[in-house]
Amino acid sequence: GAVVSQHPSRVICKSGTSVKIECRSLDFQATTMFWYRQFPKQSLMLMATSNEGSKATYEQGVEKDKFLINHASLTLSTLTVTSAHPEDSSFYICSAYRRFGDNEQFFGPGTRLTVL
Amino acid sequence: GESVGLHLPTLSVQEGDNSIINCAYSNSASDYFIWYKQESGKGPQFIIDIRSNMDKRQGQRVTVLLNKTVKHLSLQIAATQPGDSAVYFCAENIQNYGQNFVFGPGTRLSVLP
């Protein structure tokens, strides 16, 4: 199966700092990647759709200036949480899309962000 | 519409029993569905999928049933094992419309020894 990695797996930062999370598709090219946020005991909430070479599409209520997404290559998308605050603490998960027969999404292992 | 995060319902089953996890999906136009398993602190893992032209699909120890009339999906796990303990999500998609999947609220499965 396709492999998607995320780095870092866990990060703790001070309030006001920025944090960058990387999402890589290791063995296939992904023109589209998705970023999700998951709070404890809740489902995955789509934040934005990242398309290689173009601007990301953000879901309603997600601040694009706070959650900067860059999809510079077919195997890498980055999410930068700018000026992080404690309420941004969450589990961030990316997925990479591939259409091979059916629409398929392959998920990364997630990044646990804790903002102090 | 998007799934809304709610507190997870929990299903507790005895080891060795069969489990049935249910999901009501939102969009009658959805034609492709996936069940994911998510263990604590990890990303979702693909379990099994089904297209809307089918009402049943079987995998290894798992069966997915689709009832389009009532927009209902179920995941059956046979002979539930401790390693099956996780949160299970259904996700829906419209194949020719977009790449995005909408996730259900999830169900936590606890396997009792």
PDB file of C-alpha atoms in Angstrom:
ATOM      1  CA  GLY A   1       0.000   0.000   0.000  1.00  0.00           C
ATOM      2  CA  ALA A   2       0.955   3.630  -0.373  1.00  0.00           C
ATOM      3  CA  VAL A   3       2.892   5.206   2.482  1.00  0.00           C
ATOM      4  CA  VAL A   4       2.458   8.712   3.813  1.00  0.00           C
ATOM      5  CA  SER A   5       4.744  10.126   6.467  1.00  0.00           C
ATOM      6  CA  GLN A   6       4.434  13.134   8.724  1.00  0.00           C
ATOM      7  CA  HIS A   7       7.107  15.013  10.586  1.00  0.00           C
ATOM      8  CA  PRO A   8       7.323  15.700  13.420  1.00  0.00           C
ATOM      9  CA  SER A   9       5.133  13.158  15.135  1.00  0.00           C
ATOM     10  CA  ARG A  10       4.913  15.270  18.244  1.00  0.00           C
ATOM     11  CA  VAL A  11       5.747  18.892  18.956  1.00  0.00           C
ATOM     12  CA  ILE A  12       5.453  21.126  21.978  1.00  0.00           C
ATOM     13  CA  CYS A  13       5.849  24.856  21.511  1.00  0.00           C
ATOM     14  CA  LYS A  14       5.335  28.105  23.333  1.00  0.00           C
ATOM     15  CA  SER A  15       2.377  30.319  22.630  1.00  0.00           C
ATOM     16  CA  GLY A  16       3.127  32.813  19.855  1.00  0.00           C
ATOM     17  CA  THR A  17       5.592  30.668  17.975  1.00  0.00           C
ATOM     18  CA  SER A  18       5.081  29.039  14.582  1.00  0.00           C
ATOM     19  CA  VAL A  19       5.208  25.335  13.882  1.00  0.00           C
ATOM     20  CA  LYS A  20       5.696  23.607  10.543  1.00  0.00           C
ATOM     21  CA  ILE A  21       4.376  20.106   9.870  1.00  0.00           C
ATOM     22  CA  GLU A  22       5.482  18.143   6.826  1.00  0.00           C
ATOM     23  CA  CYS A  23       3.456  15.559   4.949  1.00  0.00           C
ATOM     24  CA  ARG A  24       5.186  13.329   2.412  1.00  0.00           C
ATOM     25  CA  SER A  25       3.914  10.654   0.074  1.00  0.00           C
ATOM     26  CA  LEU A  26       6.811   8.222  -0.006  1.00  0.00           C
ATOM     27  CA  ASP A  27       6.078   5.939  -2.925  1.00  0.00           C
ATOM     28  CA  PHE A  28       3.634   7.784  -5.130  1.00  0.00           C
ATOM     29  CA  GLN A  29       2.964  11.254  -6.435  1.00  0.00           C
ATOM     30  CA  ALA A  30       0.044  13.072  -4.933  1.00  0.00           C
ATOM     31  CA  THR A  31      -1.383  16.037  -6.752  1.00  0.00           C
ATOM     32  CA  THR A  32      -3.732  16.588  -3.859  1.00  0.00           C
ATOM     33  CA  MET A  33      -3.191  16.328  -0.142  1.00  0.00           C
ATOM     34  CA  PHE A  34      -5.661  17.014   2.637  1.00  0.00           C
ATOM     35  CA  TRP A  35      -5.088  18.424   6.097  1.00  0.00           C
ATOM     36  CA  TYR A  36      -7.339  17.407   8.952  1.00  0.00           C
ATOM     37  CA  ARG A  37      -7.560  18.396  12.579  1.00  0.00           C
ATOM     38  CA  GLN A  38      -8.835  16.035  15.211  1.00  0.00           C
ATOM     39  CA  PHE A  39      -9.733  17.004  18.758  1.00  0.00           C
ATOM     40  CA  PRO A  40      -9.915  14.352  21.479  1.00  0.00           C
ATOM     41  CA  LYS A  41     -12.796  11.939  21.095  1.00  0.00           C
ATOM     42  CA  GLN A  42     -13.943  13.632  17.915  1.00  0.00           C
ATOM     43  CA  SER A  43     -13.915  12.859  14.235  1.00  0.00           C
ATOM     44  CA  LEU A  44     -11.555  14.205  11.612  1.00  0.00           C
ATOM     45  CA  MET A  45     -12.388  17.737  10.530  1.00  0.00           C
ATOM     46  CA  LEU A  46     -11.137  18.749   7.113  1.00  0.00           C
ATOM     47  CA  MET A  47      -9.180  21.989   7.282  1.00  0.00           C
ATOM     48  CA  ALA A  48      -7.973  22.451   3.746  1.00  0.00           C
ATOM     49  CA  THR A  49      -7.245  20.815   0.426  1.00  0.00           C
ATOM     50  CA  SER A  50      -3.706  21.288  -0.821  1.00  0.00           C
ATOM     51  CA  ASN A  51      -3.090  21.165  -4.552  1.00  0.00           C
ATOM     52  CA  GLU A  52       0.389  20.968  -5.994  1.00  0.00           C
ATOM     53  CA  GLY A  53       1.419  24.215  -7.598  1.00  0.00           C
ATOM     54  CA  SER A  54      -1.642  26.202  -6.588  1.00  0.00           C
ATOM     55  CA  LYS A  55      -3.221  27.814  -3.579  1.00  0.00           C
ATOM     56  CA  ALA A  56      -4.871  25.649  -0.987  1.00  0.00           C
ATOM     57  CA  THR A  57      -8.625  25.581  -0.605  1.00  0.00           C
ATOM     58  CA  TYR A  58      -9.718  26.176   2.965  1.00  0.00           C
ATOM     59  CA  GLU A  59     -12.874  24.949   4.639  1.00  0.00           C
ATOM     60  CA  GLN A  60     -15.277  27.432   6.114  1.00  0.00           C
ATOM     61  CA  GLY A  61     -14.091  28.748   9.434  1.00  0.00           C
ATOM     62  CA  VAL A  62     -10.424  27.866   8.913  1.00  0.00           C
ATOM     63  CA  GLU A  63      -8.157  30.924   8.865  1.00  0.00           C
ATOM     64  CA  LYS A  64      -5.866  30.733   5.868  1.00  0.00           C
ATOM     65  CA  ASP A  65      -3.461  33.289   7.338  1.00  0.00           C
ATOM     66  CA  LYS A  66      -3.083  31.227  10.466  1.00  0.00           C
ATOM     67  CA  PHE A  67      -2.761  27.821   8.823  1.00  0.00           C
ATOM     68  CA  LEU A  68      -0.379  28.296   5.922  1.00  0.00           C
ATOM     69  CA  ILE A  69      -0.247  25.463   3.447  1.00  0.00           C
ATOM     70  CA  ASN A  70       2.401  24.957   0.818  1.00  0.00           C
ATOM     71  CA  HIS A  71       2.379  22.117  -1.706  1.00  0.00           C
ATOM     72  CA  ALA A  72       5.603  22.712  -3.538  1.00  0.00           C
ATOM     73  CA  SER A  73       6.084  19.274  -5.017  1.00  0.00           C
ATOM     74  CA  LEU A  74       4.091  16.174  -5.857  1.00  0.00           C
ATOM     75  CA  THR A  75       5.328  14.443  -2.735  1.00  0.00           C
ATOM     76  CA  LEU A  76       5.399  17.179  -0.105  1.00  0.00           C
ATOM     77  CA  SER A  77       2.859  19.448   1.518  1.00  0.00           C
ATOM     78  CA  THR A  78       3.537  21.541   4.602  1.00  0.00           C
ATOM     79  CA  LEU A  79       1.180  23.046   7.157  1.00  0.00           C
ATOM     80  CA  THR A  80       2.493  25.944   9.213  1.00  0.00           C
ATOM     81  CA  VAL A  81       0.547  26.957  12.283  1.00  0.00           C
ATOM     82  CA  THR A  82       1.475  30.611  12.764  1.00  0.00           C
ATOM     83  CA  SER A  83       1.410  32.370  16.113  1.00  0.00           C
ATOM     84  CA  ALA A  84       0.160  29.241  17.782  1.00  0.00           C
ATOM     85  CA  HIS A  85      -2.107  29.461  20.823  1.00  0.00           C
ATOM     86  CA  PRO A  86      -3.184  26.808  23.309  1.00  0.00           C
ATOM     87  CA  GLU A  87      -6.509  26.363  21.499  1.00  0.00           C
ATOM     88  CA  ASP A  88      -4.538  25.217  18.429  1.00  0.00           C
ATOM     89  CA  SER A  89      -3.378  22.187  20.375  1.00  0.00           C
ATOM     90  CA  SER A  90      -4.716  19.222  18.477  1.00  0.00           C
ATOM     91  CA  PHE A  91      -3.862  16.166  16.421  1.00  0.00           C
ATOM     92  CA  TYR A  92      -3.125  17.173  12.833  1.00  0.00           C
ATOM     93  CA  ILE A  93      -3.404  14.498  10.160  1.00  0.00           C
ATOM     94  CA  CYS A  94      -2.612  14.717   6.481  1.00  0.00           C
ATOM     95  CA  SER A  95      -3.692  12.444   3.694  1.00  0.00           C
ATOM     96  CA  ALA A  96      -2.500  12.062   0.138  1.00  0.00           C
ATOM     97  CA  TYR A  97      -4.920  11.414  -2.661  1.00  0.00           C
ATOM     98  CA  ARG A  98      -4.451   8.958  -5.466  1.00  0.00           C
ATOM     99  CA  ARG A  99      -7.003   7.824  -7.982  1.00  0.00           C
ATOM    100  CA  PHE A 100      -6.220   4.257  -8.849  1.00  0.00           C
ATOM    101  CA  GLY A 101      -9.524   2.724  -9.798  1.00  0.00           C
ATOM    102  CA  ASP A 102     -11.383   4.335  -6.949  1.00  0.00           C
ATOM    103  CA  ASN A 103     -10.630   7.569  -5.156  1.00  0.00           C
ATOM    104  CA  GLU A 104      -8.145   6.661  -2.500  1.00  0.00           C
ATOM    105  CA  GLN A 105      -6.773   8.594   0.424  1.00  0.00           C
ATOM    106  CA  PHE A 106      -3.759   7.426   2.346  1.00  0.00           C
ATOM    107  CA  PHE A 107      -3.291   8.899   5.775  1.00  0.00           C
ATOM    108  CA  GLY A 108      -0.185   9.955   7.569  1.00  0.00           C
ATOM    109  CA  PRO A 109       0.412   8.918  11.188  1.00  0.00           C
ATOM    110  CA  GLY A 110      -0.545  12.354  12.516  1.00  0.00           C
ATOM    111  CA  THR A 111       1.238  15.088  14.445  1.00  0.00           C
ATOM    112  CA  ARG A 112       0.363  15.891  18.029  1.00  0.00           C
ATOM    113  CA  LEU A 113       0.726  19.630  18.616  1.00  0.00           C
ATOM    114  CA  THR A 114       0.733  20.977  22.148  1.00  0.00           C
ATOM    115  CA  VAL A 115       0.919  24.727  22.619  1.00  0.00           C
ATOM    116  CA  LEU A 116       1.875  25.864  26.101  1.00  0.00           C
TER     117      LEU A 116
ATOM    118  CA  GLY B   1     -22.203  18.782   4.456  1.00  0.00           C
ATOM    119  CA  GLU B   2     -19.226  18.231   6.712  1.00  0.00           C
ATOM    120  CA  SER B   3     -19.290  15.740   9.545  1.00  0.00           C
ATOM    121  CA  VAL B   4     -19.670  17.297  12.936  1.00  0.00           C
ATOM    122  CA  GLY B   5     -17.446  16.202  15.781  1.00  0.00           C
ATOM    123  CA  LEU B   6     -19.401  14.786  18.685  1.00  0.00           C
ATOM    124  CA  HIS B   7     -18.453  12.684  21.659  1.00  0.00           C
ATOM    125  CA  LEU B   8     -17.720   9.189  20.440  1.00  0.00           C
ATOM    126  CA  PRO B   9     -20.247   6.432  21.060  1.00  0.00           C
ATOM    127  CA  THR B  10     -18.681   3.297  22.475  1.00  0.00           C
ATOM    128  CA  LEU B  11     -19.320  -0.333  21.702  1.00  0.00           C
ATOM    129  CA  SER B  12     -18.040  -2.943  24.124  1.00  0.00           C
ATOM    130  CA  VAL B  13     -17.854  -6.570  23.042  1.00  0.00           C
ATOM    131  CA  GLN B  14     -16.462  -9.742  24.513  1.00  0.00           C
ATOM    132  CA  GLU B  15     -13.378 -11.175  22.877  1.00  0.00           C
ATOM    133  CA  GLY B  16     -14.423 -13.759  20.326  1.00  0.00           C
ATOM    134  CA  ASP B  17     -17.872 -12.272  19.755  1.00  0.00           C
ATOM    135  CA  ASN B  18     -18.907 -10.527  16.573  1.00  0.00           C
ATOM    136  CA  SER B  19     -19.038  -6.720  16.440  1.00  0.00           C
ATOM    137  CA  ILE B  20     -21.362  -4.557  14.426  1.00  0.00           C
ATOM    138  CA  ILE B  21     -20.541  -0.888  14.008  1.00  0.00           C
ATOM    139  CA  ASN B  22     -23.081   1.361  12.357  1.00  0.00           C
ATOM    140  CA  CYS B  23     -22.838   4.586  10.406  1.00  0.00           C
ATOM    141  CA  ALA B  24     -25.462   6.888   8.938  1.00  0.00           C
ATOM    142  CA  TYR B  25     -24.079   8.848   6.027  1.00  0.00           C
ATOM    143  CA  SER B  26     -25.272  12.230   4.960  1.00  0.00           C
ATOM    144  CA  ASN B  27     -25.276  12.561   1.187  1.00  0.00           C
ATOM    145  CA  SER B  28     -27.576  10.444  -0.984  1.00  0.00           C
ATOM    146  CA  ALA B  29     -25.284  11.206  -3.940  1.00  0.00           C
ATOM    147  CA  SER B  30     -22.299   9.499  -2.288  1.00  0.00           C
ATOM    148  CA  ASP B  31     -21.282   6.441  -4.234  1.00  0.00           C
ATOM    149  CA  TYR B  32     -18.121   5.230  -2.558  1.00  0.00           C
ATOM    150  CA  PHE B  33     -17.556   4.423   1.085  1.00  0.00           C
ATOM    151  CA  ILE B  34     -14.606   3.431   3.200  1.00  0.00           C
ATOM    152  CA  TRP B  35     -14.269   2.169   6.735  1.00  0.00           C
ATOM    153  CA  TYR B  36     -11.179   3.310   8.601  1.00  0.00           C
ATOM    154  CA  LYS B  37      -9.668   2.101  11.852  1.00  0.00           C
ATOM    155  CA  GLN B  38      -7.815   4.563  14.034  1.00  0.00           C
ATOM    156  CA  GLU B  39      -5.735   3.467  16.983  1.00  0.00           C
ATOM    157  CA  SER B  40      -4.827   5.910  19.690  1.00  0.00           C
ATOM    158  CA  GLY B  41      -2.271   8.471  18.556  1.00  0.00           C
ATOM    159  CA  LYS B  42      -2.169   7.183  14.996  1.00  0.00           C
ATOM    160  CA  GLY B  43      -3.616   8.096  11.630  1.00  0.00           C
ATOM    161  CA  PRO B  44      -6.600   6.253  10.139  1.00  0.00           C
ATOM    162  CA  GLN B  45      -5.972   2.930   8.445  1.00  0.00           C
ATOM    163  CA  PHE B  46      -8.013   1.618   5.529  1.00  0.00           C
ATOM    164  CA  ILE B  47     -10.089  -1.456   6.399  1.00  0.00           C
ATOM    165  CA  ILE B  48     -12.535  -2.058   3.599  1.00  0.00           C
ATOM    166  CA  ASP B  49     -14.431  -0.141   0.944  1.00  0.00           C
ATOM    167  CA  ILE B  50     -17.655  -0.542  -0.978  1.00  0.00           C
ATOM    168  CA  ARG B  51     -19.200   1.082  -4.028  1.00  0.00           C
ATOM    169  CA  SER B  52     -22.829   2.050  -4.211  1.00  0.00           C
ATOM    170  CA  ASN B  53     -23.573  -0.600  -6.831  1.00  0.00           C
ATOM    171  CA  MET B  54     -22.986  -3.231  -4.166  1.00  0.00           C
ATOM    172  CA  ASP B  55     -24.807  -3.919  -0.903  1.00  0.00           C
ATOM    173  CA  LYS B  56     -22.255  -6.213   0.676  1.00  0.00           C
ATOM    174  CA  ARG B  57     -18.556  -6.767   0.531  1.00  0.00           C
ATOM    175  CA  GLN B  58     -16.409  -9.149   2.516  1.00  0.00           C
ATOM    176  CA  GLY B  59     -12.814  -8.994   3.561  1.00  0.00           C
ATOM    177  CA  GLN B  60     -10.767 -10.930   6.024  1.00  0.00           C
ATOM    178  CA  ARG B  61     -12.924 -11.119   9.177  1.00  0.00           C
ATOM    179  CA  VAL B  62     -14.765  -7.959   8.116  1.00  0.00           C
ATOM    180  CA  THR B  63     -17.940  -7.384   6.154  1.00  0.00           C
ATOM    181  CA  VAL B  64     -19.403  -4.074   5.081  1.00  0.00           C
ATOM    182  CA  LEU B  65     -23.121  -3.734   4.393  1.00  0.00           C
ATOM    183  CA  LEU B  66     -24.623  -0.801   2.530  1.00  0.00           C
ATOM    184  CA  ASN B  67     -28.280   0.188   2.597  1.00  0.00           C
ATOM    185  CA  LYS B  68     -28.728   3.111   0.236  1.00  0.00           C
ATOM    186  CA  THR B  69     -32.438   3.388   0.929  1.00  0.00           C
ATOM    187  CA  VAL B  70     -31.834   4.551   4.481  1.00  0.00           C
ATOM    188  CA  LYS B  71     -28.265   5.815   3.921  1.00  0.00           C
ATOM    189  CA  HIS B  72     -26.806   3.348   6.342  1.00  0.00           C
ATOM    190  CA  LEU B  73     -23.491   1.569   6.426  1.00  0.00           C
ATOM    191  CA  SER B  74     -22.343  -1.121   8.819  1.00  0.00           C
ATOM    192  CA  LEU B  75     -19.082  -2.844   9.564  1.00  0.00           C
ATOM    193  CA  GLN B  76     -19.156  -6.353  10.932  1.00  0.00           C
ATOM    194  CA  ILE B  77     -16.072  -7.796  12.566  1.00  0.00           C
ATOM    195  CA  ALA B  78     -16.069 -11.527  13.150  1.00  0.00           C
ATOM    196  CA  ALA B  79     -14.425 -13.095  16.185  1.00  0.00           C
ATOM    197  CA  THR B  80     -13.380  -9.761  17.629  1.00  0.00           C
ATOM    198  CA  GLN B  81      -9.856  -9.679  19.016  1.00  0.00           C
ATOM    199  CA  PRO B  82      -8.128  -7.323  21.480  1.00  0.00           C
ATOM    200  CA  GLY B  83      -6.208  -5.817  18.567  1.00  0.00           C
ATOM    201  CA  ASP B  84      -9.493  -4.663  17.086  1.00  0.00           C
ATOM    202  CA  SER B  85      -9.917  -2.129  19.892  1.00  0.00           C
ATOM    203  CA  ALA B  86      -9.839   1.264  18.183  1.00  0.00           C
ATOM    204  CA  VAL B  87     -12.054   4.003  16.844  1.00  0.00           C
ATOM    205  CA  TYR B  88     -13.809   3.192  13.599  1.00  0.00           C
ATOM    206  CA  PHE B  89     -14.888   5.831  11.092  1.00  0.00           C
ATOM    207  CA  CYS B  90     -16.956   5.563   7.972  1.00  0.00           C
ATOM    208  CA  ALA B  91     -16.191   7.998   5.166  1.00  0.00           C
ATOM    209  CA  GLU B  92     -18.250   8.859   2.106  1.00  0.00           C
ATOM    210  CA  ASN B  93     -17.235  10.200  -1.282  1.00  0.00           C
ATOM    211  CA  ILE B  94     -18.732  11.067  -4.635  1.00  0.00           C
ATOM    212  CA  GLN B  95     -16.360   9.482  -7.140  1.00  0.00           C
ATOM    213  CA  ASN B  96     -16.784  11.792 -10.074  1.00  0.00           C
ATOM    214  CA  TYR B  97     -17.363  14.934  -8.074  1.00  0.00           C
ATOM    215  CA  GLY B  98     -14.302  15.344  -5.952  1.00  0.00           C
ATOM    216  CA  GLN B  99     -11.530  13.776  -4.041  1.00  0.00           C
ATOM    217  CA  ASN B 100     -12.731  14.744  -0.603  1.00  0.00           C
ATOM    218  CA  PHE B 101     -14.142  12.248   1.847  1.00  0.00           C
ATOM    219  CA  VAL B 102     -16.565  13.239   4.581  1.00  0.00           C
ATOM    220  CA  PHE B 103     -16.064  11.395   7.826  1.00  0.00           C
ATOM    221  CA  GLY B 104     -18.698  10.161  10.218  1.00  0.00           C
ATOM    222  CA  PRO B 105     -18.418  10.830  13.952  1.00  0.00           C
ATOM    223  CA  GLY B 106     -16.737   7.513  14.736  1.00  0.00           C
ATOM    224  CA  THR B 107     -17.384   4.656  17.148  1.00  0.00           C
ATOM    225  CA  ARG B 108     -14.979   3.446  19.790  1.00  0.00           C
ATOM    226  CA  LEU B 109     -14.775  -0.354  19.949  1.00  0.00           C
ATOM    227  CA  SER B 110     -13.590  -1.823  23.228  1.00  0.00           C
ATOM    228  CA  VAL B 111     -12.857  -5.535  23.330  1.00  0.00           C
ATOM    229  CA  LEU B 112     -13.285  -7.077  26.765  1.00  0.00           C
ATOM    230  CA  PRO B 113     -11.114 -10.053  27.781  1.00  0.00           C
TER     231      PRO B 113
END
